[in-house]
Coordinates of C-alpha atoms and ligand atoms in Angstrom, one line a residue:
M1 CA -4.1 24.4 -42.0
R2 CA -4.2 23.6 -38.3
Q3 CA -0.7 24.8 -37.8
A4 CA -1.7 28.2 -39.0
V5 CA -4.7 28.3 -36.7
R6 CA -2.6 27.1 -33.8
G7 CA 0.0 29.8 -34.3
T8 CA -2.6 32.5 -34.2
A9 CA -4.1 31.2 -31.0
V10 CA -0.7 31.0 -29.3
A11 CA 0.2 34.5 -30.4
A12 CA -3.1 35.9 -29.1
L13 CA -2.7 34.2 -25.8
A14 CA 1.0 34.9 -25.5
A15 CA 0.2 38.6 -25.9
A16 CA -1.9 38.3 -22.8
A17 CA 0.9 36.4 -21.0
N18 CA -0.1 35.2 -17.6
A19 CA -3.1 37.5 -17.6
A20 CA -5.1 34.8 -19.4
T21 CA -8.0 33.6 -17.3
L22 CA -9.4 30.2 -16.9
A23 CA -12.5 31.2 -18.9
E24 CA -10.3 32.4 -21.7
V25 CA -8.2 29.3 -22.1
C26 CA -10.9 26.7 -21.2
T27 CA -12.6 26.6 -24.6
V28 CA -13.0 23.9 -27.2
A29 CA -11.5 26.3 -29.8
N30 CA -8.4 26.9 -27.7
V31 CA -7.9 23.1 -27.1
Q32 CA -8.5 22.3 -30.7
A33 CA -6.0 24.9 -31.8
A34 CA -3.5 23.4 -29.3
L35 CA -3.8 19.8 -30.5
P36 CA -0.7 18.4 -32.1
A37 CA -1.3 18.1 -35.9
N38 CA -1.5 14.5 -37.1
G39 CA 2.0 13.4 -38.0
T40 CA 3.5 15.4 -35.2
L41 CA 3.2 12.5 -32.8
N42 CA 3.8 9.5 -35.0
G43 CA 1.1 6.8 -34.5
I44 CA -1.4 9.2 -32.9
N45 CA -4.2 10.8 -34.9
L46 CA -6.2 13.2 -32.8
I47 CA -9.9 13.8 -33.6
P48 CA -10.5 17.6 -33.2
S49 CA -14.3 17.2 -33.3
S50 CA -14.1 15.0 -30.2
V51 CA -12.7 17.8 -27.9
T52 CA -14.7 19.0 -24.9
A53 CA -13.6 21.7 -22.5
N54 CA -15.4 22.6 -19.3
A55 CA -14.2 25.0 -16.6
V56 CA -14.7 23.9 -13.0
N57 CA -14.7 26.6 -10.3
D58 CA -14.3 24.5 -7.1
A59 CA -12.4 27.3 -5.5
N60 CA -15.6 29.2 -5.3
S61 CA -17.3 26.3 -3.6
T62 CA -17.7 26.3 0.2
T63 CA -18.1 22.5 0.4
S64 CA -14.7 21.4 -0.7
S65 CA -11.8 21.5 1.8
T66 CA -9.1 21.5 -0.9
A67 CA -10.5 23.3 -3.9
Y68 CA -9.1 24.3 -7.2
N69 CA -10.2 26.0 -10.4
Y70 CA -9.3 24.0 -13.4
C71 CA -10.3 23.1 -17.0
N72 CA -11.6 19.6 -17.7
V73 CA -10.6 18.6 -21.2
T74 CA -11.4 15.4 -23.1
A75 CA -10.3 14.3 -26.6
S76 CA -10.2 11.1 -28.6
Y77 CA -7.5 9.7 -30.9
V78 CA -7.0 6.6 -33.1
H79 CA -3.9 4.7 -34.0
P80 CA -3.5 5.0 -37.8
G81 CA -5.0 1.9 -39.5
K82 CA -7.0 1.0 -36.4
S83 CA -10.6 2.0 -35.7
Q84 CA -10.6 1.8 -31.9
E85 CA -10.9 5.3 -30.4
V86 CA -8.9 6.1 -27.3
V87 CA -10.2 8.8 -24.9
V88 CA -7.8 11.0 -22.9
W89 CA -9.0 13.3 -20.1
Y90 CA -6.9 16.1 -18.6
T91 CA -7.3 18.7 -15.9
F92 CA -5.5 22.0 -16.6
P93 CA -5.1 24.2 -13.5
S94 CA -6.3 27.7 -13.8
P95 CA -3.5 29.8 -15.5
D96 CA -2.8 31.7 -12.3
T97 CA -1.9 28.4 -10.5
F98 CA -0.1 26.6 -13.3
K99 CA 3.5 25.9 -12.4
N100 CA 4.9 24.4 -15.6
R101 CA 4.4 20.8 -14.4
F102 CA 2.7 17.7 -15.8
Y103 CA 1.7 14.8 -13.5
V104 CA 0.8 11.2 -14.1
A105 CA -0.6 9.0 -11.4
G106 CA -0.7 5.2 -11.5
G107 CA -3.6 2.8 -10.9
G108 CA -3.7 -0.5 -9.0
G109 CA -4.5 -4.1 -9.6
Y110 CA -5.8 -4.5 -13.1
S111 CA -7.0 -0.9 -13.2
L112 CA -5.4 2.2 -14.6
N113 CA -5.9 5.5 -12.7
S114 CA -9.2 7.2 -13.5
D115 CA -8.9 10.4 -11.5
P116 CA -7.3 13.2 -13.5
T117 CA -7.2 15.7 -10.6
G118 CA -4.0 14.5 -8.9
G119 CA -1.8 17.2 -10.3
L120 CA -3.8 20.2 -9.1
A121 CA -2.0 20.2 -5.7
Y122 CA 1.3 20.7 -7.5
G123 CA 0.1 23.2 -10.1
A124 CA 0.4 20.5 -12.7
V125 CA -1.6 19.4 -15.6
A126 CA -2.6 15.8 -15.2
G127 CA -4.4 13.2 -17.3
V128 CA -5.9 9.7 -17.5
T129 CA -6.6 7.4 -20.4
D130 CA -9.4 5.0 -21.2
A131 CA -6.8 2.8 -23.0
G132 CA -9.3 2.1 -25.7
Y133 CA -11.3 -0.2 -23.4
D134 CA -13.2 2.3 -21.2
A135 CA -10.7 2.1 -18.4
I136 CA -11.8 5.6 -17.2
N137 CA -15.2 4.1 -16.3
G138 CA -13.6 1.4 -14.3
V139 CA -13.1 -1.4 -16.8
A140 CA -10.2 -3.5 -15.6
L141 CA -7.7 -5.4 -17.7
D142 CA -8.7 -8.8 -16.4
T143 CA -12.2 -8.4 -18.0
V144 CA -10.9 -7.5 -21.4
A145 CA -7.6 -9.3 -21.7
L146 CA -9.2 -12.1 -23.7
A147 CA -11.2 -11.5 -26.9
G148 CA -12.4 -15.0 -26.4
N149 CA -11.1 -18.3 -25.1
G150 CA -7.6 -18.9 -26.4
S151 CA -7.5 -15.4 -28.0
I152 CA -5.5 -12.6 -26.3
N153 CA -6.6 -9.1 -26.9
W154 CA -3.1 -7.8 -27.5
D155 CA -4.2 -4.2 -28.0
N156 CA -5.6 -4.1 -24.5
I157 CA -2.5 -5.9 -23.0
Y158 CA -0.1 -3.4 -24.6
M159 CA -2.2 -0.4 -23.8
F160 CA -2.4 -1.4 -20.2
G161 CA 1.2 -2.5 -20.1
Y162 CA 2.7 0.8 -21.0
Q163 CA 1.4 2.3 -24.2
A164 CA -1.8 4.1 -23.1
L165 CA 0.0 6.1 -20.3
G166 CA 2.9 7.0 -22.5
E167 CA 0.6 8.3 -25.3
M168 CA -1.6 10.2 -22.8
T169 CA 1.5 11.9 -21.5
Q170 CA 2.9 12.7 -25.0
I171 CA -0.5 14.2 -26.1
G172 CA -0.9 16.1 -22.8
K173 CA 2.6 17.6 -22.9
A174 CA 2.1 18.6 -26.6
I175 CA -1.2 20.4 -25.8
T176 CA -0.1 22.2 -22.6
P177 CA 2.2 25.0 -23.8
A178 CA -0.3 26.0 -26.6
F179 CA -3.2 25.7 -24.2
Y180 CA -1.7 28.3 -21.8
G181 CA -0.1 30.3 -24.7
S182 CA 3.2 30.0 -22.9
N183 CA 6.6 29.8 -24.5
S184 CA 6.8 26.2 -25.7
S185 CA 10.5 26.2 -25.1
S186 CA 10.0 26.6 -21.3
K187 CA 10.6 23.4 -19.4
L188 CA 7.5 21.4 -18.6
Y189 CA 8.6 19.3 -15.6
T190 CA 6.9 15.9 -15.8
Y191 CA 6.4 13.5 -12.9
Y192 CA 5.0 10.0 -12.4
E193 CA 3.7 8.6 -9.1
G194 CA 2.1 5.3 -8.3
C195 CA 2.2 2.1 -6.1
S196 CA 1.5 -1.6 -6.7
D197 CA 0.5 -1.9 -10.3
G198 CA 0.9 1.8 -10.3
G199 CA 4.5 1.2 -9.4
R200 CA 4.9 -1.2 -12.3
E201 CA 3.2 1.3 -14.6
G202 CA 5.8 3.8 -13.5
W203 CA 8.6 1.5 -14.4
S204 CA 6.9 0.9 -17.8
Q205 CA 7.2 4.6 -18.4
I206 CA 10.8 4.9 -17.3
Q207 CA 11.7 1.9 -19.4
R208 CA 9.7 2.8 -22.5
F209 CA 9.1 6.6 -22.5
A210 CA 12.3 7.8 -20.9
D211 CA 12.2 11.1 -22.8
E212 CA 8.9 12.1 -21.3
Y213 CA 9.5 12.1 -17.6
D214 CA 11.9 14.0 -15.3
G215 CA 11.0 12.3 -12.0
A216 CA 9.3 9.0 -11.1
I217 CA 8.0 7.8 -7.7
T218 CA 7.4 4.0 -7.8
G219 CA 6.1 2.1 -4.8
A220 CA 6.0 -1.7 -4.3
P221 CA 5.9 -2.3 -8.1
A222 CA 4.0 -5.3 -9.4
F223 CA 6.7 -5.9 -12.0
R224 CA 8.4 -9.1 -13.0
Y225 CA 4.8 -9.7 -13.7
G226 CA 4.8 -13.3 -14.7
Q227 CA 6.6 -14.4 -11.6
Q228 CA 4.8 -11.9 -9.3
Q229 CA 1.2 -12.9 -10.3
V230 CA 1.8 -16.6 -10.2
N231 CA 3.6 -16.3 -6.8
H232 CA 0.3 -15.4 -5.3
L233 CA -0.4 -19.2 -5.5
F234 CA 2.7 -20.1 -3.6
A235 CA 1.1 -20.1 -0.2
N236 CA -1.8 -22.3 -1.4
V237 CA 0.5 -24.8 -3.0
A238 CA 2.7 -24.8 0.2
E239 CA -0.4 -25.6 2.2
Q240 CA -1.4 -28.4 -0.2
T241 CA 2.2 -29.8 -0.3
L242 CA 2.4 -29.9 3.5
G243 CA -1.2 -31.1 3.7
Y244 CA -2.1 -28.5 6.3
Y245 CA -4.7 -25.7 6.0
P246 CA -4.2 -23.5 9.1
P247 CA -7.0 -21.7 11.0
P248 CA -6.3 -18.0 10.2
C249 CA -6.0 -17.3 13.9
E250 CA -3.0 -19.6 14.2
L251 CA -1.0 -17.6 11.6
E252 CA -2.1 -14.3 13.1
K253 CA -0.7 -15.5 16.4
I254 CA 2.6 -16.4 14.8
V255 CA 2.8 -13.0 13.1
N256 CA 2.0 -11.3 16.4
I257 CA 4.7 -13.2 18.3
T258 CA 7.2 -12.5 15.5
I259 CA 6.6 -8.8 15.7
A260 CA 6.8 -8.8 19.5
T261 CA 10.0 -10.8 19.5
C262 CA 11.8 -9.1 16.6
D263 CA 10.7 -5.5 17.4
P264 CA 13.7 -4.8 19.8
L265 CA 16.3 -6.4 17.4
D266 CA 16.6 -3.0 15.6
G267 CA 17.6 -1.3 18.8
R268 CA 14.2 0.3 19.6
T269 CA 11.1 -1.2 21.1
D270 CA 8.4 0.7 19.3
G271 CA 6.2 -2.1 18.0
V272 CA 7.9 -2.0 14.6
I273 CA 10.3 -4.5 13.0
S274 CA 12.6 -2.0 11.3
R275 CA 15.0 -4.9 10.5
S276 CA 13.2 -7.8 9.2
D277 CA 16.6 -9.2 8.1
L278 CA 17.7 -9.4 11.7
C279 CA 14.4 -11.1 12.5
K280 CA 15.0 -13.6 9.7
L281 CA 18.5 -14.3 10.9
N282 CA 17.8 -14.6 14.6
F283 CA 14.1 -15.5 15.3
N284 CA 13.5 -19.1 16.4
L285 CA 10.2 -19.9 14.8
N286 CA 10.0 -23.3 16.6
S287 CA 9.8 -21.4 19.9
T288 CA 6.2 -20.5 19.1
I289 CA 5.0 -24.1 19.0
G290 CA 2.4 -24.8 21.7
T291 CA 1.5 -21.1 22.3
P292 CA -2.2 -20.8 22.7
Y293 CA -4.3 -18.7 20.4
Y294 CA -7.8 -17.5 20.5
C295 CA -9.9 -15.5 18.0
A296 CA -13.6 -14.7 18.5
A297 CA -16.1 -15.6 15.9
T298 CA -16.3 -13.0 13.1
T299 CA -18.0 -12.0 9.9
S300 CA -15.3 -10.2 8.0
T301 CA -14.3 -8.9 4.7
S302 CA -11.5 -10.4 2.6
L303 CA -7.9 -9.4 3.2
G304 CA -7.5 -9.2 -0.6
F305 CA -6.3 -6.0 -2.2
G306 CA -8.7 -6.2 -5.1
F307 CA -6.1 -7.3 -7.7
G308 CA -8.9 -8.0 -10.2
S309 CA -12.5 -7.1 -10.0
K310 CA -13.5 -10.6 -9.1
A311 CA -11.4 -10.6 -6.0
K312 CA -13.4 -7.7 -4.7
R313 CA -16.6 -9.6 -4.9
Q314 CA -15.4 -12.5 -2.8
S315 CA -15.4 -10.4 0.3
S316 CA -17.6 -11.6 3.1
T317 CA -16.7 -14.6 5.2
S318 CA -18.0 -16.0 8.5
E319 CA -15.5 -17.7 10.8
P320 CA -16.2 -19.5 14.1
A321 CA -14.3 -18.8 17.3
Q322 CA -10.8 -20.3 17.0
N323 CA -9.2 -21.8 20.0
G324 CA -6.0 -23.8 19.9
T325 CA -2.2 -23.9 20.1
I326 CA 0.4 -23.2 17.5
S327 CA 1.2 -26.5 15.8
A328 CA 4.4 -27.8 14.3
Q329 CA 2.6 -27.9 10.9
G330 CA 1.7 -24.2 11.2
V331 CA 5.3 -23.4 11.9
A332 CA 6.4 -25.6 9.0
L333 CA 4.1 -23.7 6.7
V334 CA 5.5 -20.3 7.8
E335 CA 9.1 -21.6 7.5
R336 CA 8.3 -22.5 3.9
L337 CA 6.8 -19.1 3.2
W338 CA 9.8 -17.3 4.7
E339 CA 12.2 -19.5 2.6
G340 CA 10.4 -18.7 -0.6
M341 CA 9.6 -20.9 -3.5
I342 CA 12.1 -23.7 -4.3
N343 CA 11.5 -26.3 -7.0
S344 CA 11.9 -30.1 -6.8
K345 CA 15.5 -29.9 -7.9
G346 CA 16.3 -27.6 -5.0
E347 CA 16.6 -24.5 -7.3
R348 CA 15.2 -21.1 -6.2
V349 CA 12.1 -20.1 -8.1
Y350 CA 11.2 -16.8 -6.3
V351 CA 11.8 -14.5 -3.4
P352 CA 10.0 -15.0 -0.1
W353 CA 7.8 -12.6 1.8
P354 CA 9.6 -10.7 4.6
T355 CA 9.4 -11.9 8.2
G356 CA 6.8 -9.9 10.1
S357 CA 4.5 -9.6 7.2
S358 CA 0.9 -11.0 7.3
F359 CA 0.0 -14.0 5.1
Q360 CA -2.9 -12.9 3.0
D361 CA -2.5 -15.6 0.4
T362 CA -2.7 -18.4 3.0
A363 CA -6.4 -17.6 3.7
T364 CA -8.4 -20.8 4.3
T365 CA -12.2 -21.4 4.3
Y366 CA -14.1 -22.8 7.2
N367 CA -16.2 -25.8 6.3
S368 CA -19.2 -25.8 8.6
T369 CA -20.1 -29.4 7.7
T370 CA -16.7 -31.0 8.6
G371 CA -15.6 -28.3 11.1
A372 CA -12.3 -28.2 9.2
W373 CA -10.4 -25.4 7.5
D374 CA -10.1 -26.1 3.7
L375 CA -8.1 -24.8 0.8
S376 CA -9.2 -21.5 -0.6
I377 CA -7.5 -20.7 -3.9
T378 CA -6.6 -17.0 -4.0
S379 CA -8.0 -15.4 -7.1
L380 CA -5.1 -13.1 -7.1
G381 CA -3.1 -15.9 -8.5
G382 CA -5.8 -18.2 -9.8
E383 CA -7.4 -15.7 -12.1
F384 CA -4.0 -14.8 -13.6
V385 CA -3.4 -18.5 -14.4
T386 CA -6.8 -19.0 -16.0
K387 CA -7.1 -15.8 -18.0
F388 CA -3.5 -14.9 -18.8
I389 CA -1.8 -18.3 -19.0
Q390 CA -4.5 -20.9 -19.8
L391 CA -6.5 -18.2 -21.8
I392 CA -9.8 -19.4 -20.4
D393 CA -12.3 -16.7 -19.5
V394 CA -13.1 -17.9 -15.9
S395 CA -12.2 -16.0 -12.8
N396 CA -10.3 -18.6 -10.8
L397 CA -8.8 -22.1 -10.9
S398 CA -11.3 -24.7 -9.7
S399 CA -8.7 -26.8 -8.1
L400 CA -5.0 -27.2 -7.5
E401 CA -5.0 -30.9 -8.2
N402 CA -1.5 -32.0 -9.3
V403 CA -0.2 -28.4 -9.0
T404 CA 3.3 -28.4 -7.5
Y405 CA 6.1 -25.8 -7.1
D406 CA 7.3 -27.1 -10.4
T407 CA 4.0 -26.3 -12.0
L408 CA 4.1 -22.8 -10.6
Q409 CA 7.6 -22.4 -12.0
D410 CA 6.3 -23.5 -15.5
W411 CA 3.4 -21.1 -15.3
M412 CA 5.8 -18.3 -14.3
N413 CA 8.0 -19.1 -17.2
D414 CA 5.1 -19.3 -19.6
A415 CA 3.8 -15.9 -18.5
M416 CA 7.3 -14.3 -18.5
V417 CA 7.9 -15.4 -22.1
R418 CA 4.4 -14.5 -23.3
Y419 CA 4.3 -11.0 -21.7
M420 CA 8.1 -10.3 -21.8
D421 CA 7.6 -7.1 -23.8
S422 CA 4.3 -6.0 -22.4
L423 CA 3.7 -6.7 -18.8
Q424 CA 7.0 -8.1 -17.4
T425 CA 8.4 -4.6 -17.0
T426 CA 11.9 -5.5 -15.8
L427 CA 14.1 -4.0 -18.5
P428 CA 17.2 -3.2 -16.5
D429 CA 19.1 -0.8 -18.7
L430 CA 17.8 2.6 -17.8
T431 CA 20.5 4.6 -19.6
P432 CA 18.1 6.7 -21.7
F433 CA 16.3 7.9 -18.5
Q434 CA 19.5 8.4 -16.5
S435 CA 21.4 10.2 -19.3
K436 CA 18.7 12.8 -19.7
G437 CA 18.8 13.6 -16.0
G438 CA 15.8 11.5 -14.8
K439 CA 15.4 10.9 -11.1
I440 CA 13.7 7.9 -9.4
I441 CA 12.4 7.4 -5.8
H442 CA 11.5 3.7 -5.4
Y443 CA 10.0 2.6 -2.1
H444 CA 8.7 -0.7 -0.7
G445 CA 7.1 -1.7 2.6
E446 CA 9.3 -4.0 4.6
A447 CA 6.2 -6.1 5.7
D448 CA 4.5 -6.3 2.3
D449 CA 2.4 -9.4 2.1
S450 CA 1.4 -9.0 -1.5
I451 CA 4.5 -8.1 -3.4
P452 CA 7.7 -9.4 -1.6
T453 CA 10.0 -6.6 -0.6
A454 CA 13.0 -8.5 -2.0
S455 CA 11.5 -8.2 -5.4
S456 CA 12.4 -4.5 -5.5
I457 CA 15.8 -5.1 -4.1
H458 CA 16.4 -7.7 -6.8
Y459 CA 15.5 -5.2 -9.6
Y460 CA 17.6 -2.4 -8.0
D461 CA 20.6 -4.8 -8.0
S462 CA 19.8 -5.8 -11.6
V463 CA 19.9 -2.2 -12.8
R464 CA 23.2 -1.7 -10.8
N465 CA 24.8 -4.7 -12.4
I466 CA 23.7 -4.0 -15.9
M467 CA 24.5 -0.3 -15.9
Y468 CA 27.8 -0.3 -13.8
P469 CA 29.4 -3.7 -14.6
T470 CA 33.0 -2.5 -14.2
Q471 CA 32.5 -0.6 -11.0
S472 CA 33.1 -2.0 -7.4
Y473 CA 29.9 -2.6 -5.3
N474 CA 30.4 0.7 -3.4
E475 CA 31.2 2.7 -6.6
S476 CA 28.2 1.3 -8.4
I477 CA 25.9 2.1 -5.5
T478 CA 27.2 5.7 -5.4
S479 CA 26.7 6.0 -9.2
L480 CA 23.2 4.6 -9.0
Q481 CA 22.1 6.6 -6.0
S482 CA 22.9 9.8 -7.7
W483 CA 19.7 9.4 -9.7
Y484 CA 17.9 6.3 -8.5
K485 CA 17.3 5.6 -4.8
L486 CA 15.5 2.7 -3.2
F487 CA 13.9 3.0 0.3
L488 CA 12.5 0.2 2.4
V489 CA 9.7 1.4 4.7
S490 CA 10.0 -0.1 8.2
G491 CA 7.0 -2.2 9.1
A492 CA 4.8 -1.0 6.2
A493 CA 2.3 -3.2 4.4
H494 CA 1.4 -3.2 0.7
C495 CA 1.3 0.4 -0.4
S496 CA 0.0 1.4 3.0
R497 CA 0.6 1.7 6.7
N498 CA 0.4 -1.6 8.6
T499 CA -2.3 -1.9 11.3
L500 CA 0.0 -4.4 13.1
M501 CA 3.1 -2.1 13.3
P502 CA 2.9 1.7 14.0
G503 CA 5.8 2.6 11.7
P504 CA 6.7 5.5 9.4
Y505 CA 5.2 6.0 6.0
P506 CA 6.3 8.3 3.2
E507 CA 3.5 10.7 2.2
D508 CA 5.2 13.8 0.8
N509 CA 7.3 12.1 -1.9
M510 CA 6.3 14.6 -4.6
A511 CA 7.7 17.5 -2.5
T512 CA 11.0 15.6 -2.3
M513 CA 11.0 14.7 -5.9
I514 CA 10.2 18.3 -7.0
D515 CA 13.1 19.6 -4.9
W516 CA 15.4 17.0 -6.5
V517 CA 14.3 17.7 -10.1
E518 CA 13.7 21.4 -10.1
N519 CA 16.1 22.6 -7.3
S520 CA 18.8 19.9 -7.5
I521 CA 18.3 19.1 -3.8
E522 CA 19.2 15.4 -3.7
P523 CA 17.5 13.5 -0.9
T524 CA 19.6 11.4 1.4
G525 CA 16.7 9.9 3.3
L526 CA 12.9 9.9 2.7
N527 CA 10.5 11.5 5.1
G528 CA 8.4 8.8 6.9
T529 CA 5.8 10.0 9.3
V530 CA 4.6 7.9 12.2
T531 CA 0.9 8.5 12.9
S532 CA 0.1 6.0 15.7
G533 CA 1.6 4.4 18.7
T534 CA 4.2 5.8 21.2
Y535 CA 6.0 7.8 18.6
S536 CA 3.0 9.2 16.8
G537 CA 4.0 12.5 15.0
E538 CA 7.7 11.5 14.7
V539 CA 9.2 12.1 11.2
Q540 CA 11.9 9.5 10.5
Q541 CA 14.4 9.5 7.6
L542 CA 14.1 6.2 5.8
C543 CA 17.5 4.8 4.8
A544 CA 18.5 4.6 1.2
W545 CA 19.3 1.0 0.3
P546 CA 21.7 -0.8 0.9
L547 CA 22.0 1.1 4.2
R548 CA 19.8 -0.3 7.0
P549 CA 18.2 1.4 10.0
F550 CA 19.5 0.8 13.5
W551 CA 18.6 2.6 16.7
S552 CA 21.5 3.4 19.0
D553 CA 19.0 4.4 21.6
N554 CA 15.3 5.0 21.6
S555 CA 15.7 8.3 19.8
T556 CA 18.6 8.1 17.5
M557 CA 18.4 6.1 14.3
N558 CA 21.5 5.5 12.1
C559 CA 21.7 4.1 8.6
Q560 CA 24.3 1.4 8.7
Y561 CA 26.1 -0.9 6.2
D562 CA 25.5 -4.5 7.2
Q563 CA 26.9 -7.1 4.7
K564 CA 24.9 -10.0 6.4
S565 CA 21.7 -8.0 6.0
I566 CA 22.4 -7.3 2.3
D567 CA 23.3 -10.9 1.7
S568 CA 20.0 -12.0 3.4
W569 CA 18.1 -10.0 0.9
T570 CA 20.0 -11.2 -2.2
Y571 CA 18.6 -14.1 -4.3
T572 CA 19.6 -15.9 -7.5
F573 CA 16.7 -17.5 -9.4
D574 CA 18.6 -20.5 -10.6
A575 CA 15.3 -22.3 -11.5
F576 CA 15.2 -20.2 -14.7
K577 CA 17.8 -20.6 -17.4
V578 CA 17.6 -17.0 -18.6
P579 CA 18.5 -14.0 -16.5
I580 CA 15.7 -12.8 -14.3
Y581 CA 16.0 -9.0 -13.7
Ligands
CA601 CA1 11.6 -1.8 16.7

């Protein structure tokens, strides 16, 4: 029955072609008629009576600087045999601004995106999902991952992991042609964009819903989830193992000296380490011992990036004035962090953070009674261990007693195995996406202090090895770059510019991606704009990995091949007995 109704609606609107107005298409009846009939999308049963449709005429408003006219649409669906309703929410641009595009944005931390308006700037329909657990209203996965102690809510894990976004996209793409009354055979270009967990979510879509997307932009992805989340405890365990809890000011001073010393190694003194590999290979950390530091007393907010709602609440700390000199112990701690996690057998467990990055996970707490700095267990790692590994509904570990690098390795292994097909998100064979013409822009800040930059390089290399096993290195790079490019962002922090280094940051990636997908204009570099410091306003072309930037003078940057650099970014995780992609 619905098919017949739908056909009539399409015919009526098609007759009007592009002349349809927002008011004409933005009706409950039009959306209901456009819904895919149950059985069309296997596993998704839409509920027509749940549909809402409301036109928003922001373009007539004088208060909004960037205003659009669009249609807000919500609908609910169930998975056959299950009762939990899932809400999806779309914004459809006014017909006169629709450009045959569909856009999906990622979230961050344990939260999915809840803003459906991100596509309007591109003439794209966009959508968000509540994942069945009210994610649209801000409910984060860490609060619903457990049904109770010892009991994982797998529906929520899988929905967050990849399923909810994929289904939202499938439904939205099915509705769109009928909604506009356009020819359903015309191409609906579909894009994904996100950073941090949003980057991981993008990879989940490329790996699991390859048919749905034409282009994906993934920044600093929080993939290799089991390792990545536990790795947040590496700094705390390093402090405990060394028996040294540094005053924050001491590490800040080491970071500042590192930046000042390594800045020129890339050929240009601009306050930015564009080559953290040259810094790693050449900087003598011991030379900083004895350098005085001073920081005034502060009341500050946490450096945490809100990976988990609990982390956001532990925000305000008071610190006394810190006055001292860089110690051998402080240097030993930084050396350990730059080396990355190694177990008691001398095997590598995980990648290190890049030289020049800050050390957010090292944060210590001032004990006003003893006057000493004490261990402060980062909830970024602690909460993941309690809720996702120990399956206890508390928001952090209460102590790290008897926790060693070997313990962290065991936790990583437990999490990797448990969430291998939901959150790990490192499937390396992307043939379905590649063979249908999909394009990927993957970027990562080279001073990321939350997700190590080398994590992205490791995955890029895994895809290269798995997909082009018989090609030489150079041949396989050429093959891979024709559809998947990785860019390191000089000096950038985690999914953002870095207050310590005035480097470039890519902010018009969608324009580059649209050109690549719709106009076959393949990017060689990626636009990175500098917005502070001596070179504010400059647009740099970030180098596609494995090429590395080097300035031949203060104004000319070349992308060069440097085997030593590539080798310094290459790691084998021999602590694990199965391949780690
Ligand atoms: Ca520099």
